[in-house]
Short mmCIF file of N, CA, C and O and ligand atoms in Angstrom, two decimals:
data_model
loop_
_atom_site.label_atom_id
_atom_site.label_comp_id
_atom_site.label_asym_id
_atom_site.label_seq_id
_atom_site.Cartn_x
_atom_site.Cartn_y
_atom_site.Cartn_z
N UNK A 26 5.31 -30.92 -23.03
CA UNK A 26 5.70 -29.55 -23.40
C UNK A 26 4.95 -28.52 -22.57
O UNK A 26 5.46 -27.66 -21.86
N UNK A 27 3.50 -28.78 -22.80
CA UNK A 27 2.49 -27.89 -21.38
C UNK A 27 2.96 -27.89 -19.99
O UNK A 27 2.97 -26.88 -19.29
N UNK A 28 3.43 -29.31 -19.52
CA UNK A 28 3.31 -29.25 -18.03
C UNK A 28 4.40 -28.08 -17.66
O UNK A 28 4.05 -27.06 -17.07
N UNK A 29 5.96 -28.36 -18.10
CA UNK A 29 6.73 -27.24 -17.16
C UNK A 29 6.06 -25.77 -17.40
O UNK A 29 6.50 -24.88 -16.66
N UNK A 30 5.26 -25.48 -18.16
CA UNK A 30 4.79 -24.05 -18.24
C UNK A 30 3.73 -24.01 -16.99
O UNK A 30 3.81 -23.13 -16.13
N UNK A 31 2.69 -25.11 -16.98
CA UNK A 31 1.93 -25.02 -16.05
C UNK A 31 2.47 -25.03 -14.81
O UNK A 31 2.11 -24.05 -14.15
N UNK A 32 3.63 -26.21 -13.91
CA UNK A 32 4.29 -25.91 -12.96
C UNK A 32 4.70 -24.76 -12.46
O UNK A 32 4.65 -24.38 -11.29
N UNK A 33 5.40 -23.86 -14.01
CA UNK A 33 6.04 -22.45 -13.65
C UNK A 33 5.24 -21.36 -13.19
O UNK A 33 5.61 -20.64 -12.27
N UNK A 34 3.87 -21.17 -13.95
CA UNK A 34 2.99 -20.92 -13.57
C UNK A 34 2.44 -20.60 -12.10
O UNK A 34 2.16 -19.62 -11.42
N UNK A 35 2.44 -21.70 -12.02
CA UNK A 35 1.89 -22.21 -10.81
C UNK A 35 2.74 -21.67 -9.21
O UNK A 35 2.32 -21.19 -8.16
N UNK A 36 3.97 -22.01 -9.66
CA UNK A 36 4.93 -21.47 -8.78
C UNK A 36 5.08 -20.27 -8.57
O UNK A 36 5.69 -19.84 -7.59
N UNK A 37 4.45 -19.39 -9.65
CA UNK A 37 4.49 -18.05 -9.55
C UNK A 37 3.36 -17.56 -8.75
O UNK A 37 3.24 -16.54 -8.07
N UNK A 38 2.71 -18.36 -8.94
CA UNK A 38 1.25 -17.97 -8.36
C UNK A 38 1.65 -17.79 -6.83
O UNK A 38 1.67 -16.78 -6.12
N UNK A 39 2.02 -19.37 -6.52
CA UNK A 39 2.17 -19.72 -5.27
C UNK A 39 3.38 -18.32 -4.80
O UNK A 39 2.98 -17.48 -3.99
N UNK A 40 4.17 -18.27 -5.12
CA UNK A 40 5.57 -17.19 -4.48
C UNK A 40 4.44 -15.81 -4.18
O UNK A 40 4.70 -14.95 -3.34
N UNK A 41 3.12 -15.79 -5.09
CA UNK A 41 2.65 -14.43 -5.47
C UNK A 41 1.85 -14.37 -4.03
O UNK A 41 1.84 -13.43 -3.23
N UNK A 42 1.10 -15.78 -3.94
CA UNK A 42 0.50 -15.41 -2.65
C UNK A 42 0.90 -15.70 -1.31
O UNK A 42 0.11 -15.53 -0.38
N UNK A 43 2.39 -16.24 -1.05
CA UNK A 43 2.44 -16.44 -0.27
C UNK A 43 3.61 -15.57 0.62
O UNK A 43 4.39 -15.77 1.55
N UNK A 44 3.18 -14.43 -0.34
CA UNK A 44 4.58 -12.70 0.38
C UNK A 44 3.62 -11.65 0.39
O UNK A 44 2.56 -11.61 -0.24
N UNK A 45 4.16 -10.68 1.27
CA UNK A 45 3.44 -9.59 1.75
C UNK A 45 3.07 -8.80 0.31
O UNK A 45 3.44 -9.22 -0.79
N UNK A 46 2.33 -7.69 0.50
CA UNK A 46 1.32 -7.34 -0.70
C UNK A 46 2.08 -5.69 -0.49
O UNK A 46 1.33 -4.72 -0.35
N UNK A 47 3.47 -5.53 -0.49
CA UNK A 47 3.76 -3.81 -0.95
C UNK A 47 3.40 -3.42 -2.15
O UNK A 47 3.05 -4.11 -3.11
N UNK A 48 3.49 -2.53 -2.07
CA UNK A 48 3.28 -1.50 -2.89
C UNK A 48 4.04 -0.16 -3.33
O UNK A 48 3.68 0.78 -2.63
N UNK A 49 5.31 0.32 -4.63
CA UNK A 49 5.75 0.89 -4.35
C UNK A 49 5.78 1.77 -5.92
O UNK A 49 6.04 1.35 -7.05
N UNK A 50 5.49 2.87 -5.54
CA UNK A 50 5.16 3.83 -7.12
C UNK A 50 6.66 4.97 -6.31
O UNK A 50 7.07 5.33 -5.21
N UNK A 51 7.07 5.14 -8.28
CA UNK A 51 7.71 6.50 -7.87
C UNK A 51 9.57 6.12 -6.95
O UNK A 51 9.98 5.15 -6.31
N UNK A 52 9.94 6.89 -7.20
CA UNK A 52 11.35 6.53 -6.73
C UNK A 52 11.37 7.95 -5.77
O UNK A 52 10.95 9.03 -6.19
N UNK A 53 11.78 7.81 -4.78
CA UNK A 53 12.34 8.77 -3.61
C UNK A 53 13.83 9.22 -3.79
O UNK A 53 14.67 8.38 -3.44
N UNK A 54 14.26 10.31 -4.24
CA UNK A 54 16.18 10.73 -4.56
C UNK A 54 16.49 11.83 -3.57
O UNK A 54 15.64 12.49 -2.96
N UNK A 55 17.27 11.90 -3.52
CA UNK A 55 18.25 13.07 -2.77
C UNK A 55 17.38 14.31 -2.59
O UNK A 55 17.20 14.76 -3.72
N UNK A 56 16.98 14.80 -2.01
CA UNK A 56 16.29 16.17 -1.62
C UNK A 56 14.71 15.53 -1.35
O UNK A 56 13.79 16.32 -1.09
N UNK A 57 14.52 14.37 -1.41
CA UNK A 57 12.61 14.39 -0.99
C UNK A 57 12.95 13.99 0.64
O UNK A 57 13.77 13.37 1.32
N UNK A 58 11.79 14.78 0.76
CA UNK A 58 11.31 14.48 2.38
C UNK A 58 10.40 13.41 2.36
O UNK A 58 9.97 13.00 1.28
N UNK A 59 9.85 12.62 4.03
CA UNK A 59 9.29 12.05 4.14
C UNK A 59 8.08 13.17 4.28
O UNK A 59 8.60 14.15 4.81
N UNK A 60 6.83 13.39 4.04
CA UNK A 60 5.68 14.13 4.35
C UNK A 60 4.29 13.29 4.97
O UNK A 60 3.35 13.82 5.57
N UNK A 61 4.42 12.05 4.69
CA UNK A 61 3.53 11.36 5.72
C UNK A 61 4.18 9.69 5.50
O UNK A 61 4.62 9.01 4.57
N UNK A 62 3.85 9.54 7.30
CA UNK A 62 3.95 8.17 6.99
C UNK A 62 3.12 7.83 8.66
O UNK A 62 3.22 8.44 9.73
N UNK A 63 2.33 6.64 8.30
CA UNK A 63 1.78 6.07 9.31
C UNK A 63 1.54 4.53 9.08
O UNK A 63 1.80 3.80 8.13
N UNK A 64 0.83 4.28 10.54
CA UNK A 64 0.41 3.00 10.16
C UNK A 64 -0.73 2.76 10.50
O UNK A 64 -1.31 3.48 11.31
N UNK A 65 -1.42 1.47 9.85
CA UNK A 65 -2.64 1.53 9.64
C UNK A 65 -2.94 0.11 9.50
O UNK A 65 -2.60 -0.69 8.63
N UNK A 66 -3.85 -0.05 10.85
CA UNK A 66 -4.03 -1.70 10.86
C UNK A 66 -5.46 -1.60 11.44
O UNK A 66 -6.09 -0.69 11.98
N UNK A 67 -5.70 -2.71 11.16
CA UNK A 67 -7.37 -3.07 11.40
C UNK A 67 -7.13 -5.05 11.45
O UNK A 67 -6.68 -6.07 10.92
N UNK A 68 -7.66 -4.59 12.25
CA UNK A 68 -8.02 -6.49 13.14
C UNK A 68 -9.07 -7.01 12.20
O UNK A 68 -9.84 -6.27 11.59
N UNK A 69 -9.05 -8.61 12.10
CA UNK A 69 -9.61 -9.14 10.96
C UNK A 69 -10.96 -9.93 11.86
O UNK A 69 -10.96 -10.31 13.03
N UNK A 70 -11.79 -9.99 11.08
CA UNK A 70 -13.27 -11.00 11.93
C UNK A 70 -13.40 -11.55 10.44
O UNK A 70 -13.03 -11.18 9.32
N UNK A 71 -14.17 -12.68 11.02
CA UNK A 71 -14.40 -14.10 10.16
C UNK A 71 -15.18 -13.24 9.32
O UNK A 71 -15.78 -12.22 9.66
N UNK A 72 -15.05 -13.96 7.72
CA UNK A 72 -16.12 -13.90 7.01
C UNK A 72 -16.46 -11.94 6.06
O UNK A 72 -17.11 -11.58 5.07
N UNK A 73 -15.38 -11.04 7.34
CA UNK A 73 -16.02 -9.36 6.62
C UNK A 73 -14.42 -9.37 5.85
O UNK A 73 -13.43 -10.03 6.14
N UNK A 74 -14.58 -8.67 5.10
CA UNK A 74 -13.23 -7.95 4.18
C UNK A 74 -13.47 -6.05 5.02
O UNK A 74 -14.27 -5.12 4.99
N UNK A 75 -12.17 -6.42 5.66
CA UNK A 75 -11.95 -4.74 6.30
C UNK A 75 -10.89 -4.04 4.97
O UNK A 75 -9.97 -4.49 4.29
N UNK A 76 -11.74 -2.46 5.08
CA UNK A 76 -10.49 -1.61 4.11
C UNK A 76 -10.70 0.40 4.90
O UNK A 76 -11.35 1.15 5.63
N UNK A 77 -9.71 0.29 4.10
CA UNK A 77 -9.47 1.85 4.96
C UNK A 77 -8.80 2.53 4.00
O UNK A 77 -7.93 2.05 3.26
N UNK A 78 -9.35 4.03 4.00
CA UNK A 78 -9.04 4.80 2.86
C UNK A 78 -8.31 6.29 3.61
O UNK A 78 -8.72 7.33 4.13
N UNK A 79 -6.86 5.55 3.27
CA UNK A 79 -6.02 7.18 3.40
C UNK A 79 -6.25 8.23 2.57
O UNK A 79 -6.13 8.00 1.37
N UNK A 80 -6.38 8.71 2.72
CA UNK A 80 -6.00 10.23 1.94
C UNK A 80 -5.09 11.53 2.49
O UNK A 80 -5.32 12.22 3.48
N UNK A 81 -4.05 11.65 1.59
CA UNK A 81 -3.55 13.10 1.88
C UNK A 81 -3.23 13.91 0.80
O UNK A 81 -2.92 13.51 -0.32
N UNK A 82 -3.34 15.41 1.28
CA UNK A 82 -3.04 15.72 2.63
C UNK A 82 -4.87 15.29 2.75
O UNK A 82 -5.69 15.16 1.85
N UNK A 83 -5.03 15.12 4.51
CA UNK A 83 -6.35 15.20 5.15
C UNK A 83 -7.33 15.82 4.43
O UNK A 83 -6.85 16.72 3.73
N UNK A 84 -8.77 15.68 4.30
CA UNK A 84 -9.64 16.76 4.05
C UNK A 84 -9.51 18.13 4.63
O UNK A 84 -8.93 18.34 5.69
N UNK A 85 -9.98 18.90 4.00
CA UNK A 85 -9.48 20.42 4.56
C UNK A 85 -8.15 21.00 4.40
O UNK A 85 -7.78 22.15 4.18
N UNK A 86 -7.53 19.91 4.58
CA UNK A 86 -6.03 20.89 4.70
C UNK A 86 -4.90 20.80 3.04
O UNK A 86 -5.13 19.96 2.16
N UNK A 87 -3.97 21.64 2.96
CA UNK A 87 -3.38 21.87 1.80
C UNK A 87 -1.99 21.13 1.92
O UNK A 87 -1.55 20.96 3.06
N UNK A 88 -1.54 20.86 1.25
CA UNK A 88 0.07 20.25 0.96
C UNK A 88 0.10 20.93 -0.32
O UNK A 88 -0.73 21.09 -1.22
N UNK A 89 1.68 21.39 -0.08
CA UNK A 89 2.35 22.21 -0.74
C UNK A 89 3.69 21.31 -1.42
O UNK A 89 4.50 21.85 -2.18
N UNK A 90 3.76 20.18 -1.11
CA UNK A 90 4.49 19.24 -1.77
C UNK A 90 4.03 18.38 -2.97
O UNK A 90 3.02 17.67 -2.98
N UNK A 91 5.02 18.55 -4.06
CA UNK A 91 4.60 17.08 -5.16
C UNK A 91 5.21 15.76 -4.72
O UNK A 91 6.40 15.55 -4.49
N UNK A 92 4.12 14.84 -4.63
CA UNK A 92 4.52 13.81 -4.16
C UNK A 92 5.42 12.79 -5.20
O UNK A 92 5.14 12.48 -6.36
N UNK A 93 6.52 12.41 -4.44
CA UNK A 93 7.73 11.65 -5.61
C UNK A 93 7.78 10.12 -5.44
O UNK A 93 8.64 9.59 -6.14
N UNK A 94 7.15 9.41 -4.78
CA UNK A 94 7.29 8.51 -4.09
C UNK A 94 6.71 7.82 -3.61
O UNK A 94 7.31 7.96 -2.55
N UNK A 95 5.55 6.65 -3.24
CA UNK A 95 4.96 6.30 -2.19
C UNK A 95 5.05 4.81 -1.81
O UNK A 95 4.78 3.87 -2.56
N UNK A 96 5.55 4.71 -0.33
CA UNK A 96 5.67 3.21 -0.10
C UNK A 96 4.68 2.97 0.59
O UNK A 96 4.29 3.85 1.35
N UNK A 97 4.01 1.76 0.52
CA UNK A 97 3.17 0.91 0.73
C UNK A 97 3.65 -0.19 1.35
O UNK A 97 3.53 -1.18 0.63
N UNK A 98 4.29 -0.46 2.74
CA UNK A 98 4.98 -1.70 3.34
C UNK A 98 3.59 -2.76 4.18
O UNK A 98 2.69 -2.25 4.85
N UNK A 99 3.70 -3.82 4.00
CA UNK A 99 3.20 -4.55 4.56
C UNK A 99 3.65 -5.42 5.18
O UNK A 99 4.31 -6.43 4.94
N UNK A 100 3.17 -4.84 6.23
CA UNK A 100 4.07 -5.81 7.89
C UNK A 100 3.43 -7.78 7.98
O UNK A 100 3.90 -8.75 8.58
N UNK A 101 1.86 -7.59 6.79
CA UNK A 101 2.05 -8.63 7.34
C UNK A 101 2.67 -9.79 6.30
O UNK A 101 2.11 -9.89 5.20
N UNK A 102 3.74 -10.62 6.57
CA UNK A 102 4.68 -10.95 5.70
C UNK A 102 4.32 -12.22 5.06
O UNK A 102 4.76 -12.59 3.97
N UNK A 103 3.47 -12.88 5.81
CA UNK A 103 3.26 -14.37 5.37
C UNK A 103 2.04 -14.61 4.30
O UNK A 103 1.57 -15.68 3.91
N UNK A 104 1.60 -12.90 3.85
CA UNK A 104 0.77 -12.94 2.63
C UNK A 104 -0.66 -12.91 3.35
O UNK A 104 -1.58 -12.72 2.56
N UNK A 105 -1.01 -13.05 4.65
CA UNK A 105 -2.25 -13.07 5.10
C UNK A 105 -2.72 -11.35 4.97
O UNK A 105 -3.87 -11.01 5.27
N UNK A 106 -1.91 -10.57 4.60
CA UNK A 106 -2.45 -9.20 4.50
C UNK A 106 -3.02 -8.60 3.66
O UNK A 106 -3.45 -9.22 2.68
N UNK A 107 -3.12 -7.75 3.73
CA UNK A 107 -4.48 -7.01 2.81
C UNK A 107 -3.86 -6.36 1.31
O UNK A 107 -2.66 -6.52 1.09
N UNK A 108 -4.68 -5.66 0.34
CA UNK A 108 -3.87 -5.25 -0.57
C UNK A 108 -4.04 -3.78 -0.94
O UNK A 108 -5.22 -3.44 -1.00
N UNK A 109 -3.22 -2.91 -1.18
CA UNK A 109 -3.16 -1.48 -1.67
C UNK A 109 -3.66 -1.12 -2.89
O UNK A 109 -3.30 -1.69 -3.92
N UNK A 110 -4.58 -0.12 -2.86
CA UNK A 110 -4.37 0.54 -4.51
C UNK A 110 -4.38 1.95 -4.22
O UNK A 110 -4.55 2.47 -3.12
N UNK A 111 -4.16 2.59 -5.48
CA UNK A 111 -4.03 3.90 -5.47
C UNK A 111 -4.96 4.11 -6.33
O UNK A 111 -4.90 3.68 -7.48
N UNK A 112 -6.35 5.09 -5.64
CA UNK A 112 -7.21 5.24 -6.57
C UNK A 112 -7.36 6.30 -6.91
O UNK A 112 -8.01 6.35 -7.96
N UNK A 113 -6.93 7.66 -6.35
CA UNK A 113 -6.60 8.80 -6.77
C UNK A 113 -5.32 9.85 -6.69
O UNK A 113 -4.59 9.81 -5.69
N UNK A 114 -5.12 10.55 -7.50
CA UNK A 114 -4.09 11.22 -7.32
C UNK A 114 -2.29 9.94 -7.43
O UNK A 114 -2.04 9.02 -8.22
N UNK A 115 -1.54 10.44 -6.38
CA UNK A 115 -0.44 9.97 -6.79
C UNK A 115 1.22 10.88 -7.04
O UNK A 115 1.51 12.01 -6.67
N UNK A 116 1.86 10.09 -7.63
CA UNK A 116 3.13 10.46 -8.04
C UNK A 116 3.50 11.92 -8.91
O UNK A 116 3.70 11.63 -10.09
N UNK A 117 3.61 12.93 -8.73
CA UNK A 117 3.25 13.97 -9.60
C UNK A 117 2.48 15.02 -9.70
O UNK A 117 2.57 16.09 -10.30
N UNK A 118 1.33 14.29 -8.70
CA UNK A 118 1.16 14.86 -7.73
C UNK A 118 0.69 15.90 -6.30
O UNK A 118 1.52 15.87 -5.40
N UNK A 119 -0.12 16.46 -6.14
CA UNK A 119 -0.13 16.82 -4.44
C UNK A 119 -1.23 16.32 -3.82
O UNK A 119 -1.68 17.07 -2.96
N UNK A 120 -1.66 15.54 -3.94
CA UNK A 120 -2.55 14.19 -3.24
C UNK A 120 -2.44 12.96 -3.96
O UNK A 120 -2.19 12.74 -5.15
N UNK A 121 -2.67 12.23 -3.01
CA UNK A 121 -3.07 10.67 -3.39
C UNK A 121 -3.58 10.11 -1.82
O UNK A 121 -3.10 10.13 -0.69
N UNK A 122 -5.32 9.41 -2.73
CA UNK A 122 -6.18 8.48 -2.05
C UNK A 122 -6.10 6.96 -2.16
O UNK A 122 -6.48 6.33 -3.16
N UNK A 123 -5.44 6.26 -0.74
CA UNK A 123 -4.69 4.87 -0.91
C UNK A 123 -6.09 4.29 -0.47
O UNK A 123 -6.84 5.01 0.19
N UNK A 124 -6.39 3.22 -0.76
CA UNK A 124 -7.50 2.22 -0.33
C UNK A 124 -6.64 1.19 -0.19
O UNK A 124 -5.87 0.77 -1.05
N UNK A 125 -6.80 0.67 1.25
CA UNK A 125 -6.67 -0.84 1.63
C UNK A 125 -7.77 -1.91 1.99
O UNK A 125 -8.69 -1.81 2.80
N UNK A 126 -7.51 -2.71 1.36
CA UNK A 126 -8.20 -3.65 1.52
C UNK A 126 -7.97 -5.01 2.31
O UNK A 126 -7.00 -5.65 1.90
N UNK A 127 -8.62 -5.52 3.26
CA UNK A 127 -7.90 -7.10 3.36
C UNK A 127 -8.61 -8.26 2.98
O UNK A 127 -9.77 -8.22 2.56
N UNK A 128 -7.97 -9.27 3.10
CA UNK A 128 -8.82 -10.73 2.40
C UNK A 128 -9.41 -10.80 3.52
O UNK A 128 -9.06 -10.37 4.62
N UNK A 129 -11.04 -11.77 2.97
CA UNK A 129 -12.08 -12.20 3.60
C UNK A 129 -11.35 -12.43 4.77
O UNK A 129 -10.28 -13.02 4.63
N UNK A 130 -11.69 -12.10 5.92
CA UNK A 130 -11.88 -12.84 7.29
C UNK A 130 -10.74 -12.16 8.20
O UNK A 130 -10.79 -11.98 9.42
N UNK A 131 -9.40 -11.71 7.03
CA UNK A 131 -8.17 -11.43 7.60
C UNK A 131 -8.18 -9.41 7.98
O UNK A 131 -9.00 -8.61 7.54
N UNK A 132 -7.34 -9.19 8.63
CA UNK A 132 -7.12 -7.67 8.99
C UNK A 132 -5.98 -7.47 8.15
O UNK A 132 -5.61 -8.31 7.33
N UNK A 133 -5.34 -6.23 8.36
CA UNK A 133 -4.06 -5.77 7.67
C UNK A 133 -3.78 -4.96 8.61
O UNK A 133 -4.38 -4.60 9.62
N UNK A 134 -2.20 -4.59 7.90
CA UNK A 134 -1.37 -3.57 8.84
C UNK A 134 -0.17 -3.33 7.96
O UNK A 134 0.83 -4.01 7.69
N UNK A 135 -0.61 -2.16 7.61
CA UNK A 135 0.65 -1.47 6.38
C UNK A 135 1.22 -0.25 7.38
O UNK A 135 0.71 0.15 8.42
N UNK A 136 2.48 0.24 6.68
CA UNK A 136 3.13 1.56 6.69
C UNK A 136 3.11 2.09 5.52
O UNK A 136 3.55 1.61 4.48
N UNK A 137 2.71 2.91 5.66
CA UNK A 137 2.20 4.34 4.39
C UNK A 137 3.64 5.37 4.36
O UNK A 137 3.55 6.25 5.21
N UNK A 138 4.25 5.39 3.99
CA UNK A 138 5.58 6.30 3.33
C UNK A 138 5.19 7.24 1.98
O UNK A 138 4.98 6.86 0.83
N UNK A 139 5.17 8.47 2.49
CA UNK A 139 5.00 9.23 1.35
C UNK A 139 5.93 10.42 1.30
O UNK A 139 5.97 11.40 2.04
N UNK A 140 6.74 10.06 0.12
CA UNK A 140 8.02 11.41 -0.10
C UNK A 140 7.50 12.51 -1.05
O UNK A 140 6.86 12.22 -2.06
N UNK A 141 7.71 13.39 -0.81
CA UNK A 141 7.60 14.73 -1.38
C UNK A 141 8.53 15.69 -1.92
O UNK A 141 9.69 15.38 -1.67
N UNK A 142 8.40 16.76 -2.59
CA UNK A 142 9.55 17.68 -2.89
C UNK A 142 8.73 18.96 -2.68
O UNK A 142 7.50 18.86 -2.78
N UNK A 143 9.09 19.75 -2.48
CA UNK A 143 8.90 21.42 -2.05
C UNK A 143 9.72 21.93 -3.43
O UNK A 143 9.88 23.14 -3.64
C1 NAG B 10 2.01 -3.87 12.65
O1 NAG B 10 3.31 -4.05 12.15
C2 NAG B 10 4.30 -3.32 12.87
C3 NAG B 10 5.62 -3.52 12.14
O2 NAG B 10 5.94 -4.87 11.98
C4 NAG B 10 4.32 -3.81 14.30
O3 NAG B 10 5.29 -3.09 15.02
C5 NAG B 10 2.97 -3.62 14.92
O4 NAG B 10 2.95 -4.16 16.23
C6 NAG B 10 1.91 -4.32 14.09
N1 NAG B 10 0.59 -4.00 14.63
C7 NAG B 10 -0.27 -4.96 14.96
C8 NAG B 10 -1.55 -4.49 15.57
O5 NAG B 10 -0.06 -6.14 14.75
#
């Protein structure tokens, strides 16, 4: 009775780690603009965990948009990539600070999509 739960389990696990790590808050509709999008990769060395912290808009400067949207794509597909969070701000809105992170040893390389409304 345990095992097919544990198999299923298991399989989930496995599907979980072995696909890219997006990330996607917020739905983008008819009238949002794109207001930032880049990409952002960092080469991996044995043994360090690399991460990198977007923020927009930039320090110093103002955005005048609520943000509706934010994609988080990860190019790298076979799950060796890094993972997103959103630790400040966000959907609602007029900043959000993304932290990426990658697994021990590995680099990452996301596209950052962020829709807005005026
Ligand atoms: C990151 O992914 C993009 C999209 O797949 C690709 O065009 C680009 O060459 C990649 N960058 C690196 C450094 O691998």
């Amino acid at each position: 009775m345990k095992a097919p739960i544990l198999f299923c389990v298991l399989g989930i696990l496995a599907a979980a780690y072995c696909q890219s790590h997006d990330l996607a808050v917020g739905q983008a509709t008819y009238g949002d603009v794109v207001i930032y999008k880049a990409n952002e990769c960092k080469y991996g060395f044995p043994f360090i965990v690399r991460s990198s912290i977007i923020e927009y808009p930039e320090p110093g400067l103002t955005n005048f948009a609520y943000i509706r949207a934010i994609y988080i794509k990860d190019n790298d597909r076979d799950g060796s990539g890094g993972y997103p969070t959103i630790s400040a701000g966000g959907v609602g809105q007029r900043f959000v600070k993304i932290k990426l992170k990658s697994q021990r040893g590995n680099g990452f390389n996301f596209t950052v999509t962020i829709y807005g409304r005026y």
